[in-house]
């Protein structure tokens, strides 16, 4: 590997006579400009070290080293970053000779490895100039780096052993470079190396955080950003729910990073549920070549979250409602005048209301609600409660008393959501009583009393 960068070596007189004619004035200017930048960085790093101060740009050299390797390992895919045909020829000569040496090891038995840098000064200079062009900036968080680097990284990693890509991804490079090196497979990215620190690197620069992502994409987001996908995929209601879940996982990856199981855990989605949704959506999108449409739809949603002033902290809502149950008085008030719901195996119960309110406030899957989770953990059957919930959720039952109850639950949920989003100091997480936050050292604001 380029373990360190030093000033570009001057060409010997004989080499200069033989090769100077291959470099145009423009190429020489670029080479000397890069040499000047390297010298400045080296002197700056040395002076800062003497003064006990951190380097002004600690990622200049690591990024340049990785970019140089990508130019070599993906060649000729990165030929457009060579400043001229002559410089491209120098890189091509290095890559070709390195490949030949690997096929025919030297008599001493040493086999060249992928990390070997060009020994020829002109070839080394050509690679570094192309690498600097690939980076294309002075600031390490250039938003265009991912677009430039990721195709070369994919090509380099596909052509070389897996340890090559893993080694590059483990380097201490800038966030922009690390993000560009993430391995992409069927819509999701992952960092190389288990337990690696950069495994949680977000896959894009986002202004929103993973806490702003619900477990199921809200219906209004789906309508606003997924119209093209839905019109072309012709998904069933069941598959649309999988789209909502996979889209939430993708938004979590964009803002929080990590693998999809990491994202599922943060959002409170069981691993097997997330895996099934990914399986369904991958089959659907792959069969119709719709992954690009899906990713554009999610990116559109992410942009809306980036610049929206009304981001909801779904993480806080999930936390506050993790052990909440609708107060008995509030449940009695919600049922007032609806006597037909007092009996029956699938009649709505206090637990039914709690689950539906939780799902509305957190935009989560009702099957993954804390109430149902507690029942499963205790070994109790969830069949009766799920049947009760489904009775209310079935569109054909949205009439009469059931319709009125659903409307009241929605109104109550909106009030509770507002209360969850209200800033309250010293909150004791997970405790809402009688429609209020149970807080310490603060006056507890109550929810408006609902009269039907």
Short mmCIF file of C-alpha atoms in Angstrom, two decimals:
data_model
loop_
_atom_site.label_atom_id
_atom_site.label_comp_id
_atom_site.label_asym_id
_atom_site.label_seq_id
_atom_site.Cartn_x
_atom_site.Cartn_y
_atom_site.Cartn_z
CA UNK A 1 0.00 0.00 0.00
CA UNK A 2 1.06 3.63 -0.37
CA UNK A 3 2.00 3.66 3.32
CA UNK A 4 3.15 7.26 3.10
CA UNK A 5 3.37 10.00 0.55
CA UNK A 6 6.52 11.98 0.06
CA UNK A 7 7.52 14.66 -2.47
CA UNK A 8 7.31 13.30 -6.00
CA UNK A 9 10.78 12.11 -7.01
CA UNK A 10 12.56 14.08 -9.70
CA UNK A 11 13.27 12.28 -12.92
CA UNK A 12 16.93 11.44 -13.60
CA UNK A 13 18.47 13.34 -16.47
CA UNK A 14 18.37 10.34 -18.78
CA UNK A 15 14.75 9.66 -17.92
CA UNK A 16 13.93 13.32 -18.34
CA UNK A 17 15.41 13.32 -21.84
CA UNK A 18 13.49 10.15 -22.69
CA UNK A 19 10.09 11.03 -21.19
CA UNK A 20 9.76 14.78 -20.93
CA UNK A 21 8.53 14.90 -24.48
CA UNK A 22 5.58 12.73 -23.45
CA UNK A 23 4.31 15.32 -20.99
CA UNK A 24 2.66 18.45 -22.26
CA UNK A 25 2.99 21.78 -20.53
CA UNK A 26 -0.51 21.28 -19.15
CA UNK A 27 0.44 17.90 -17.65
CA UNK A 28 3.60 19.32 -16.13
CA UNK A 29 1.62 22.18 -14.63
CA UNK A 30 -0.83 19.77 -13.01
CA UNK A 31 2.01 17.63 -11.71
CA UNK A 32 3.86 20.58 -10.22
CA UNK A 33 0.65 21.96 -8.71
CA UNK A 34 0.00 18.64 -6.98
CA UNK A 35 3.62 18.51 -5.84
CA UNK A 36 3.15 21.98 -4.33
CA UNK A 37 -0.04 20.89 -2.52
CA UNK A 38 1.70 17.80 -1.14
CA UNK A 39 4.65 19.89 0.05
CA UNK A 40 2.31 22.37 1.74
CA UNK A 41 0.40 19.60 3.49
CA UNK A 42 3.59 17.95 4.68
CA UNK A 43 5.00 21.22 6.02
CA UNK A 44 1.67 22.11 7.65
CA UNK A 45 1.43 18.69 9.29
CA UNK A 46 5.02 18.98 10.54
CA UNK A 47 4.54 22.48 11.99
CA UNK A 48 1.25 21.54 13.63
CA UNK A 49 2.82 18.46 15.16
CA UNK A 50 5.63 20.58 16.61
CA UNK A 51 3.04 22.96 18.07
CA UNK A 52 0.94 20.12 19.46
CA UNK A 53 -1.99 20.98 17.20
CA UNK A 54 -4.02 18.63 14.96
CA UNK A 55 -3.46 18.71 11.22
CA UNK A 56 -5.71 21.12 9.32
CA UNK A 57 -6.93 18.32 7.02
CA UNK A 58 -6.04 14.92 8.46
CA UNK A 59 -7.72 13.09 5.57
CA UNK A 60 -5.87 14.68 2.62
CA UNK A 61 -3.26 11.93 2.37
CA UNK A 62 -5.50 8.93 3.29
CA UNK A 63 -8.08 10.02 0.71
CA UNK A 64 -5.40 10.54 -1.93
CA UNK A 65 -3.89 7.11 -1.20
CA UNK A 66 -7.26 5.36 -1.49
CA UNK A 67 -8.09 7.28 -4.68
CA UNK A 68 -4.74 6.24 -6.18
CA UNK A 69 -5.47 2.59 -5.44
CA UNK A 70 -8.93 2.87 -6.96
CA UNK A 71 -7.47 4.34 -10.15
CA UNK A 72 -5.05 1.41 -10.42
CA UNK A 73 -7.39 -1.38 -9.32
CA UNK A 74 -10.28 -0.30 -11.55
CA UNK A 75 -8.23 0.66 -14.60
CA UNK A 76 -9.21 1.54 -17.31
CA UNK A 77 -12.57 2.59 -15.79
CA UNK A 78 -10.95 5.68 -14.31
CA UNK A 79 -9.15 6.71 -17.51
CA UNK A 80 -11.25 9.88 -17.74
CA UNK A 81 -9.45 11.20 -14.66
CA UNK A 82 -6.08 11.09 -16.40
CA UNK A 83 -5.21 14.60 -17.55
CA UNK A 84 -4.18 13.52 -21.03
CA UNK A 85 -3.61 10.53 -23.30
CA UNK A 86 0.08 10.57 -22.38
CA UNK A 87 -0.69 10.37 -18.66
CA UNK A 88 -3.24 7.60 -19.32
CA UNK A 89 -0.56 5.70 -21.24
CA UNK A 90 1.77 5.92 -18.23
CA UNK A 91 -0.91 4.51 -15.92
CA UNK A 92 -1.77 1.81 -18.43
CA UNK A 93 1.89 0.83 -18.66
CA UNK A 94 2.12 0.53 -14.88
CA UNK A 95 -1.08 -1.53 -14.59
CA UNK A 96 -0.06 -3.81 -17.45
CA UNK A 97 3.44 -4.41 -16.09
CA UNK A 98 2.09 -5.05 -12.58
CA UNK A 99 -0.35 -7.64 -13.97
CA UNK A 100 2.46 -9.28 -15.92
CA UNK A 101 4.65 -9.49 -12.80
CA UNK A 102 1.82 -11.12 -10.86
CA UNK A 103 1.45 -13.73 -13.63
CA UNK A 104 5.22 -14.32 -13.79
CA UNK A 105 6.81 -13.90 -10.34
CA UNK A 106 10.41 -12.76 -10.06
CA UNK A 107 13.22 -15.36 -9.63
CA UNK A 108 13.47 -14.49 -5.95
CA UNK A 109 9.95 -15.86 -5.50
CA UNK A 110 8.37 -12.58 -4.50
CA UNK A 111 4.92 -12.14 -6.01
CA UNK A 112 3.83 -8.51 -6.48
CA UNK A 113 0.72 -7.62 -4.52
CA UNK A 114 -2.13 -5.29 -5.36
CA UNK A 115 -0.77 -2.64 -2.99
CA UNK A 116 2.53 -2.21 -4.81
CA UNK A 117 2.97 1.43 -5.87
CA UNK A 118 4.52 2.34 -9.22
CA UNK A 119 8.29 2.26 -9.04
CA UNK A 120 8.70 4.48 -12.06
CA UNK A 121 8.51 8.20 -11.05
CA UNK A 122 6.53 9.24 -14.11
CA UNK A 123 4.01 6.44 -13.65
CA UNK A 124 3.64 7.26 -9.96
CA UNK A 125 3.09 10.91 -10.81
CA UNK A 126 0.44 10.03 -13.41
CA UNK A 127 -1.45 7.85 -10.90
CA UNK A 128 -1.38 10.54 -8.20
CA UNK A 129 -2.51 13.29 -10.59
CA UNK A 130 -5.42 11.10 -11.71
CA UNK A 131 -6.24 10.29 -8.08
CA UNK A 132 -6.32 13.98 -7.19
CA UNK A 133 -8.61 14.59 -10.15
CA UNK A 134 -10.88 11.81 -8.89
CA UNK A 135 -11.13 13.54 -5.53
CA UNK A 136 -11.78 16.75 -7.44
CA UNK A 137 -11.76 19.14 -4.51
CA UNK A 138 -9.87 20.70 -1.66
CA UNK A 139 -12.59 20.13 0.94
CA UNK A 140 -12.99 16.52 2.04
CA UNK A 141 -16.80 16.55 2.20
CA UNK A 142 -17.46 17.39 -1.43
CA UNK A 143 -20.97 16.04 -2.15
CA UNK A 144 -19.87 14.90 -5.62
CA UNK A 145 -17.24 12.50 -4.30
CA UNK A 146 -19.68 9.63 -3.90
CA UNK A 147 -20.85 9.95 -7.48
CA UNK A 148 -17.28 9.86 -8.76
CA UNK A 149 -15.72 7.31 -6.44
CA UNK A 150 -18.46 4.71 -5.98
CA UNK A 151 -18.42 3.33 -9.58
CA UNK A 152 -14.64 2.88 -9.46
CA UNK A 153 -14.84 1.29 -6.02
CA UNK A 154 -17.46 -1.20 -7.23
CA UNK A 155 -15.33 -2.08 -10.23
CA UNK A 156 -12.13 -2.42 -8.18
CA UNK A 157 -13.77 -4.59 -5.53
CA UNK A 158 -15.39 -6.87 -8.11
CA UNK A 159 -12.11 -7.51 -9.90
CA UNK A 160 -9.97 -8.14 -6.84
CA UNK A 161 -10.10 -10.41 -3.78
CA UNK A 162 -12.60 -9.43 -1.07
CA UNK A 163 -9.83 -8.49 1.35
CA UNK A 164 -8.82 -5.62 -0.98
CA UNK A 165 -12.14 -3.84 -0.57
CA UNK A 166 -12.32 -4.62 3.14
CA UNK A 167 -8.83 -3.18 3.68
CA UNK A 168 -9.66 0.05 1.85
CA UNK A 169 -12.92 0.46 3.76
CA UNK A 170 -11.08 0.04 7.05
CA UNK A 171 -8.74 2.93 6.34
CA UNK A 172 -9.19 6.07 8.40
CA UNK A 173 -10.42 8.26 5.55
CA UNK A 174 -12.85 11.19 5.42
CA UNK A 175 -16.56 10.56 5.92
CA UNK A 176 -17.20 11.41 2.28
CA UNK A 177 -14.65 8.84 1.07
CA UNK A 178 -15.83 6.21 3.56
CA UNK A 179 -19.40 6.75 2.39
CA UNK A 180 -18.34 6.36 -1.24
CA UNK A 181 -16.60 3.06 -0.42
CA UNK A 182 -19.69 1.46 1.09
CA UNK A 183 -20.61 -1.78 -0.64
CA UNK A 184 -23.95 -1.63 -2.43
CA UNK A 185 -26.20 -4.66 -2.92
CA UNK A 186 -29.87 -4.61 -3.95
CA UNK A 187 -30.68 -1.15 -2.69
CA UNK A 188 -28.73 -1.19 0.58
CA UNK A 189 -25.16 -0.36 1.56
CA UNK A 190 -22.90 -1.98 4.11
CA UNK A 191 -19.44 -1.21 5.41
CA UNK A 192 -16.70 -3.80 5.15
CA UNK A 193 -15.60 -5.75 8.17
CA UNK A 194 -17.75 -6.90 11.05
CA UNK A 195 -17.57 -4.79 14.20
CA UNK A 196 -15.80 -2.07 12.24
CA UNK A 197 -16.24 1.46 13.55
CA UNK A 198 -17.43 2.80 10.20
CA UNK A 199 -20.17 0.21 9.93
CA UNK A 200 -22.64 2.79 11.26
CA UNK A 201 -21.66 5.44 8.73
CA UNK A 202 -24.80 6.97 7.14
CA UNK A 203 -25.02 6.23 3.43
CA UNK A 204 -25.68 9.91 2.62
CA UNK A 205 -25.28 13.34 4.17
CA UNK A 206 -28.64 13.92 5.84
CA UNK A 207 -30.04 16.78 7.87
CA UNK A 208 -32.58 14.48 9.49
CA UNK A 209 -31.67 11.75 11.97
CA UNK A 210 -32.71 8.15 12.35
CA UNK A 211 -34.95 9.26 15.24
CA UNK A 212 -37.10 11.06 12.66
CA UNK A 213 -37.87 7.82 10.81
CA UNK A 214 -40.99 5.78 11.68
CA UNK A 215 -41.15 2.00 11.36
CA UNK A 216 -43.67 2.28 8.52
CA UNK A 217 -43.55 5.04 5.95
CA UNK A 218 -46.62 7.24 6.58
CA UNK A 219 -49.31 7.01 3.93
CA UNK A 220 -49.00 10.70 3.04
CA UNK A 221 -45.26 10.26 2.35
CA UNK A 222 -46.04 7.28 0.16
CA UNK A 223 -48.61 9.25 -1.83
CA UNK A 224 -46.31 12.26 -2.24
CA UNK A 225 -43.11 10.47 -3.31
CA UNK A 226 -43.90 6.95 -4.54
CA UNK A 227 -46.53 7.63 -7.20
CA UNK A 228 -44.28 6.58 -10.08
CA UNK A 229 -43.27 3.33 -8.36
CA UNK A 230 -46.80 2.41 -7.35
CA UNK A 231 -48.18 3.10 -10.84
CA UNK A 232 -45.55 0.91 -12.49
CA UNK A 233 -45.40 -1.92 -9.98
CA UNK A 234 -49.16 -2.44 -9.47
CA UNK A 235 -48.63 -3.67 -5.91
CA UNK A 236 -51.25 -5.29 -3.73
CA UNK A 237 -52.17 -3.73 -0.39
CA UNK A 238 -50.05 -6.39 1.29
CA UNK A 239 -47.00 -5.55 -0.84
CA UNK A 240 -47.48 -1.81 -0.33
CA UNK A 241 -47.06 -2.43 3.39
CA UNK A 242 -43.73 -4.11 2.62
CA UNK A 243 -42.75 -1.06 0.55
CA UNK A 244 -43.52 1.18 3.51
CA UNK A 245 -41.35 -0.95 5.78
CA UNK A 246 -38.39 -1.28 3.39
CA UNK A 247 -38.53 2.46 2.66
CA UNK A 248 -38.30 3.16 6.39
CA UNK A 249 -35.26 0.85 6.62
CA UNK A 250 -33.65 2.71 3.73
CA UNK A 251 -34.27 6.12 5.34
CA UNK A 252 -32.78 4.77 8.56
CA UNK A 253 -29.68 3.61 6.67
CA UNK A 254 -29.36 7.04 5.02
CA UNK A 255 -29.49 8.91 8.30
CA UNK A 256 -28.14 6.47 10.88
CA UNK A 257 -26.01 4.05 8.91
CA UNK A 258 -25.32 0.40 9.61
CA UNK A 259 -26.71 -2.73 8.01
CA UNK A 260 -30.41 -3.30 7.53
CA UNK A 261 -30.59 -5.49 10.69
CA UNK A 262 -29.09 -2.57 12.64
CA UNK A 263 -31.70 -0.23 11.19
CA UNK A 264 -34.52 -2.69 11.90
CA UNK A 265 -33.45 -2.97 15.53
CA UNK A 266 -33.39 0.81 15.97
CA UNK A 267 -36.87 1.14 14.46
CA UNK A 268 -38.27 -1.69 16.57
CA UNK A 269 -38.86 -4.00 13.60
CA UNK A 270 -38.28 -7.71 14.27
CA UNK A 271 -35.40 -9.12 12.24
CA UNK A 272 -37.48 -11.81 10.54
CA UNK A 273 -40.17 -9.28 9.59
CA UNK A 274 -37.61 -6.96 8.02
CA UNK A 275 -36.02 -9.87 6.16
CA UNK A 276 -39.38 -10.98 4.77
CA UNK A 277 -40.22 -7.46 3.59
CA UNK A 278 -36.85 -7.18 1.87
CA UNK A 279 -37.37 -10.56 0.20
CA UNK A 280 -40.80 -9.58 -1.12
CA UNK A 281 -39.72 -6.15 -2.37
CA UNK A 282 -36.50 -7.39 -3.92
CA UNK A 283 -38.38 -10.04 -5.88
CA UNK A 284 -40.92 -7.46 -7.04
CA UNK A 285 -38.45 -4.73 -7.97
CA UNK A 286 -35.87 -7.04 -9.55
CA UNK A 287 -38.48 -8.68 -11.76
CA UNK A 288 -39.53 -5.29 -13.12
CA UNK A 289 -36.11 -3.53 -12.97
CA UNK A 290 -37.59 -0.91 -10.62
CA UNK A 291 -34.79 -0.53 -8.07
CA UNK A 292 -33.74 2.85 -9.53
CA UNK A 293 -37.34 4.08 -9.29
CA UNK A 294 -37.55 2.91 -5.68
CA UNK A 295 -34.27 4.61 -4.76
CA UNK A 296 -35.36 7.86 -6.42
CA UNK A 297 -38.60 7.74 -4.44
CA UNK A 298 -36.75 7.23 -1.16
CA UNK A 299 -34.27 9.98 -2.04
CA UNK A 300 -37.19 12.32 -2.71
CA UNK A 301 -38.59 11.47 0.72
CA UNK A 302 -35.19 12.02 2.31
CA UNK A 303 -34.90 15.45 0.66
CA UNK A 304 -38.28 16.38 2.07
CA UNK A 305 -37.08 15.37 5.53
CA UNK A 306 -33.82 17.26 5.02
CA UNK A 307 -35.54 20.57 4.47
CA UNK A 308 -38.82 20.10 6.32
CA UNK A 309 -39.35 22.24 9.39
CA UNK A 310 -41.91 19.84 10.89
CA UNK A 311 -39.83 16.71 11.45
CA UNK A 312 -41.40 14.37 13.99
CA UNK A 313 -39.17 12.70 16.59
CA UNK A 314 -40.59 9.20 16.21
CA UNK A 315 -37.82 7.81 18.39
CA UNK A 316 -39.10 9.86 21.32
CA UNK A 317 -42.67 8.78 20.65
CA UNK A 318 -41.66 5.12 20.62
CA UNK A 319 -39.76 5.55 23.85
CA UNK A 320 -42.51 7.41 25.67
CA UNK A 321 -45.19 4.92 24.63
CA UNK A 322 -43.10 1.80 25.25
CA UNK A 323 -45.06 0.94 28.42
CA UNK A 324 -48.07 3.21 28.02
CA UNK A 325 -51.68 2.07 28.23
CA UNK A 326 -54.71 4.21 27.65
CA UNK A 327 -56.06 5.31 31.05
CA UNK A 328 -59.27 3.58 32.09
CA UNK A 329 -61.16 6.88 32.38
CA UNK A 330 -60.15 7.89 28.86
CA UNK A 331 -61.18 4.50 27.47
CA UNK A 332 -64.55 4.80 29.18
CA UNK A 333 -64.99 8.24 27.64
CA UNK A 334 -64.08 6.93 24.17
CA UNK A 335 -66.73 4.21 24.47
CA UNK A 336 -69.45 6.52 25.79
CA UNK A 337 -72.66 6.03 23.83
CA UNK A 338 -71.32 2.94 22.04
CA UNK A 339 -72.89 0.24 24.23
CA UNK A 340 -72.76 -2.38 21.49
CA UNK A 341 -69.01 -2.70 22.10
CA UNK A 342 -69.34 -3.89 25.67
CA UNK A 343 -69.55 -7.62 24.85
CA UNK A 344 -68.35 -10.04 22.21
CA UNK A 345 -65.18 -12.09 21.60
CA UNK A 346 -63.77 -9.56 19.14
CA UNK A 347 -65.29 -6.42 20.65
CA UNK A 348 -62.80 -3.59 21.16
CA UNK A 349 -61.06 -3.63 24.52
CA UNK A 350 -58.78 -1.26 26.35
CA UNK A 351 -55.83 -3.17 24.87
CA UNK A 352 -57.33 -2.82 21.39
CA UNK A 353 -57.47 0.94 21.80
CA UNK A 354 -53.95 1.07 23.24
CA UNK A 355 -52.49 -0.82 20.28
CA UNK A 356 -54.30 1.24 17.64
CA UNK A 357 -53.34 4.53 19.32
CA UNK A 358 -49.72 3.39 19.61
CA UNK A 359 -49.65 2.46 15.90
CA UNK A 360 -51.11 5.85 14.92
CA UNK A 361 -48.81 7.94 17.11
CA UNK A 362 -45.57 6.08 16.29
CA UNK A 363 -46.49 5.14 12.70
CA UNK A 364 -45.52 1.61 13.59
CA UNK A 365 -46.92 -1.81 12.76
CA UNK A 366 -49.66 -2.70 15.26
CA UNK A 367 -48.38 -6.30 15.30
CA UNK A 368 -45.11 -5.00 16.80
CA UNK A 369 -46.76 -2.91 19.51
CA UNK A 370 -45.52 -3.24 23.12
CA UNK A 371 -48.86 -4.72 24.24
CA UNK A 372 -48.69 -7.60 21.77
CA UNK A 373 -44.98 -8.02 22.45
CA UNK A 374 -45.65 -8.42 26.16
CA UNK A 375 -48.31 -11.03 25.50
CA UNK A 376 -45.93 -13.05 23.32
CA UNK A 377 -43.13 -12.87 25.87
CA UNK A 378 -45.43 -14.11 28.62
CA UNK A 379 -46.58 -17.03 26.49
CA UNK A 380 -50.15 -15.76 26.23
CA UNK A 381 -52.19 -15.99 23.05
CA UNK A 382 -52.51 -12.84 20.94
CA UNK A 383 -55.25 -14.28 18.73
CA UNK A 384 -58.22 -12.59 20.41
CA UNK A 385 -56.58 -9.17 20.58
CA UNK A 386 -55.37 -9.34 16.96
CA UNK A 387 -58.86 -10.37 15.86
CA UNK A 388 -60.33 -7.42 17.75
CA UNK A 389 -57.87 -5.03 16.08
CA UNK A 390 -58.54 -6.47 12.64
CA UNK A 391 -62.28 -6.06 13.14
CA UNK A 392 -61.80 -2.33 13.52
CA UNK A 393 -59.16 -2.04 10.80
CA UNK A 394 -61.12 -3.87 8.09
CA UNK A 395 -62.46 -1.22 5.66
CA UNK A 396 -65.82 -2.99 5.26
CA UNK A 397 -66.44 -2.51 8.98
CA UNK A 398 -65.93 1.26 8.84
CA UNK A 399 -69.55 2.11 9.52
CA UNK A 400 -71.89 2.75 12.40
CA UNK A 401 -70.42 2.50 15.89
CA UNK A 402 -67.10 1.12 14.68
CA UNK A 403 -66.64 4.09 12.39
CA UNK A 404 -67.38 6.47 15.27
CA UNK A 405 -64.93 4.68 17.55
CA UNK A 406 -62.18 4.78 14.94
CA UNK A 407 -62.75 8.51 14.49
CA UNK A 408 -62.51 9.05 18.25
CA UNK A 409 -59.34 6.96 18.48
CA UNK A 410 -57.78 9.00 15.68
CA UNK A 411 -58.67 12.27 17.40
CA UNK A 412 -57.28 10.99 20.70
CA UNK A 413 -54.11 9.79 18.93
CA UNK A 414 -53.53 13.22 17.40
CA UNK A 415 -53.82 14.83 20.84
CA UNK A 416 -51.45 12.29 22.35
CA UNK A 417 -48.96 12.78 19.50
CA UNK A 418 -48.98 16.53 20.15
CA UNK A 419 -48.33 15.87 23.82
CA UNK A 420 -45.42 13.55 22.97
CA UNK A 421 -43.86 16.22 20.78
CA UNK A 422 -44.22 18.95 23.40
CA UNK A 423 -40.82 19.77 24.94
CA UNK A 424 -40.87 18.82 28.62
CA UNK A 425 -37.79 18.92 30.82
CA UNK A 426 -36.72 15.98 32.97
CA UNK A 427 -39.09 13.54 31.33
CA UNK A 428 -39.34 10.13 32.81
CA UNK A 429 -39.35 8.09 29.62
CA UNK A 430 -42.12 5.63 29.01
CA UNK A 431 -44.70 6.95 31.45
CA UNK A 432 -47.84 8.70 30.25
CA UNK A 433 -50.67 8.82 32.75
CA UNK A 434 -54.18 10.03 32.13
CA UNK A 435 -53.02 11.59 28.89
CA UNK A 436 -50.14 13.43 30.56
CA UNK A 437 -46.39 13.03 30.79
CA UNK A 438 -45.24 11.74 34.16
CA UNK A 439 -42.31 14.08 34.74
CA UNK A 440 -40.14 15.00 37.63
CA UNK A 441 -39.62 18.56 38.83
CA UNK A 442 -42.03 20.00 36.29
CA UNK A 443 -45.74 20.68 36.21
CA UNK A 444 -47.44 17.95 34.20
CA UNK A 445 -49.55 19.34 31.35
CA UNK A 446 -52.74 17.36 30.79
CA UNK A 447 -54.29 16.47 27.49
CA UNK A 448 -57.46 18.39 26.69
CA UNK A 449 -60.46 16.48 28.01
CA UNK A 450 -62.33 14.92 25.11
CA UNK A 451 -66.12 15.10 25.10
CA UNK A 452 -67.99 13.26 22.38
#
